Coordinates of C-alpha atoms in Angstrom, one line a residue:
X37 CA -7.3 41.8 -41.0
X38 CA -7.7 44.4 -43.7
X39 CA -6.1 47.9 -43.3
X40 CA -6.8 50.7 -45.3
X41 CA -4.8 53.7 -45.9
X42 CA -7.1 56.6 -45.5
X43 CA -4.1 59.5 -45.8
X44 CA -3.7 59.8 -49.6
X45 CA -0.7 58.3 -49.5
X46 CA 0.5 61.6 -47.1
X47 CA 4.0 59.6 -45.5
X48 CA 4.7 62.1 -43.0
X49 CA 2.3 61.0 -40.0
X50 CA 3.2 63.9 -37.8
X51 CA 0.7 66.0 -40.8
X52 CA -2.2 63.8 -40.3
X53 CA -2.0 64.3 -36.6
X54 CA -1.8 67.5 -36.9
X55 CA -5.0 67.8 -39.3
X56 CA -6.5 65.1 -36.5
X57 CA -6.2 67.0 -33.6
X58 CA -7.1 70.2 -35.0
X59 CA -4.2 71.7 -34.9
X60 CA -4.0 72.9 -38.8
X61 CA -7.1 72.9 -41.2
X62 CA -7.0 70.5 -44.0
X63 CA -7.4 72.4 -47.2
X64 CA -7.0 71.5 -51.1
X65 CA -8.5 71.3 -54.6
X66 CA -10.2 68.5 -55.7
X67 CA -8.1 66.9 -58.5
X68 CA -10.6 64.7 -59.9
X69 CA -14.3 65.0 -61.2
X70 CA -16.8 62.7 -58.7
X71 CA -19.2 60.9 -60.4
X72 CA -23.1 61.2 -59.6
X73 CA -23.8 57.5 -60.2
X74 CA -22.4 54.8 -62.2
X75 CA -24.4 55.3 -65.5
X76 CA -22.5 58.6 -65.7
X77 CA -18.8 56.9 -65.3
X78 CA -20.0 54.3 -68.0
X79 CA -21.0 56.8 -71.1
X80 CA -17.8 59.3 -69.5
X81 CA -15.0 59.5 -72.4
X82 CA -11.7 59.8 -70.8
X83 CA -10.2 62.4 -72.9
X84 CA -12.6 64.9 -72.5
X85 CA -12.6 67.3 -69.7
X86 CA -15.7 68.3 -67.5
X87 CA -18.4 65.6 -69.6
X88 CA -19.9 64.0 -66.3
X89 CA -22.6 64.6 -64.2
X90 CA -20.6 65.3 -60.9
X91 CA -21.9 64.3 -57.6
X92 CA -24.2 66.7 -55.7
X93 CA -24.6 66.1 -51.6
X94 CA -27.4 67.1 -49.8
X95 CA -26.1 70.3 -48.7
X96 CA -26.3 71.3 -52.1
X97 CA -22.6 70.9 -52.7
X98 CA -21.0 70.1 -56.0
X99 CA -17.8 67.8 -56.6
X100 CA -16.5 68.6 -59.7
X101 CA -12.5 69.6 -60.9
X102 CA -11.2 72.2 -58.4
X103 CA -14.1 72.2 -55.7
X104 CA -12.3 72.8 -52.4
X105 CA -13.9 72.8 -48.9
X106 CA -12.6 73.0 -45.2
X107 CA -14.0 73.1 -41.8
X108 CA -15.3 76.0 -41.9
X109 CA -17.2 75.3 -45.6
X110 CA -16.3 76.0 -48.9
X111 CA -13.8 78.0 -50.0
X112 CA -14.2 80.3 -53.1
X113 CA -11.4 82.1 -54.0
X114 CA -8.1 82.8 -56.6
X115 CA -7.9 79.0 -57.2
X116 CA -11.2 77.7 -57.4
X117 CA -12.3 80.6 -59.7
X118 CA -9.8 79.3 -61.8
X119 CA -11.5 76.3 -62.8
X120 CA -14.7 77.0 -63.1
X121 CA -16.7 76.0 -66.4

């Protein structure tokens, strides 16, 4: 049998109930840039920010650095202003 840990590593279980259940909203910035496709990780230089092509969902959504987005949709404020291009 193969488990996988889908928390991120979060160790306190009580949390992901929490987020589970619907008690608390799950909210944070994306730390990483998503990749559209794997051509894009292939010619990406790893010491240079914001040079991929970041994934784009159907909804029109884009992963890149700092994208954050809850139940309710995304969230544009304070922080993710911050890191935009």
């Amino acid at each position: 049998m193969v488990i996988i840990d889908q928390t991120f590593s979060v160790y306190n279980h009580e949390a992901v109930v929490d987020i589970v259940t619907g008690k608390y909203e799950p909210s944070g910035l994306l730390p990483l840039q998503m990749p559209a496709n794997m051509a894009t990780v292939e010619k990406q230089k790893e010491d240079v920010p914001y040079d991929m092509e970041t994934h784009k969902d159907s909804e029109g959504h884009n992963y890149d650095f700092g994208y954050e987005m809850n139940w309710s949709g995304v969230i544009k404020d304070a922080r993710t202003e911050k890191y935009k291009k």
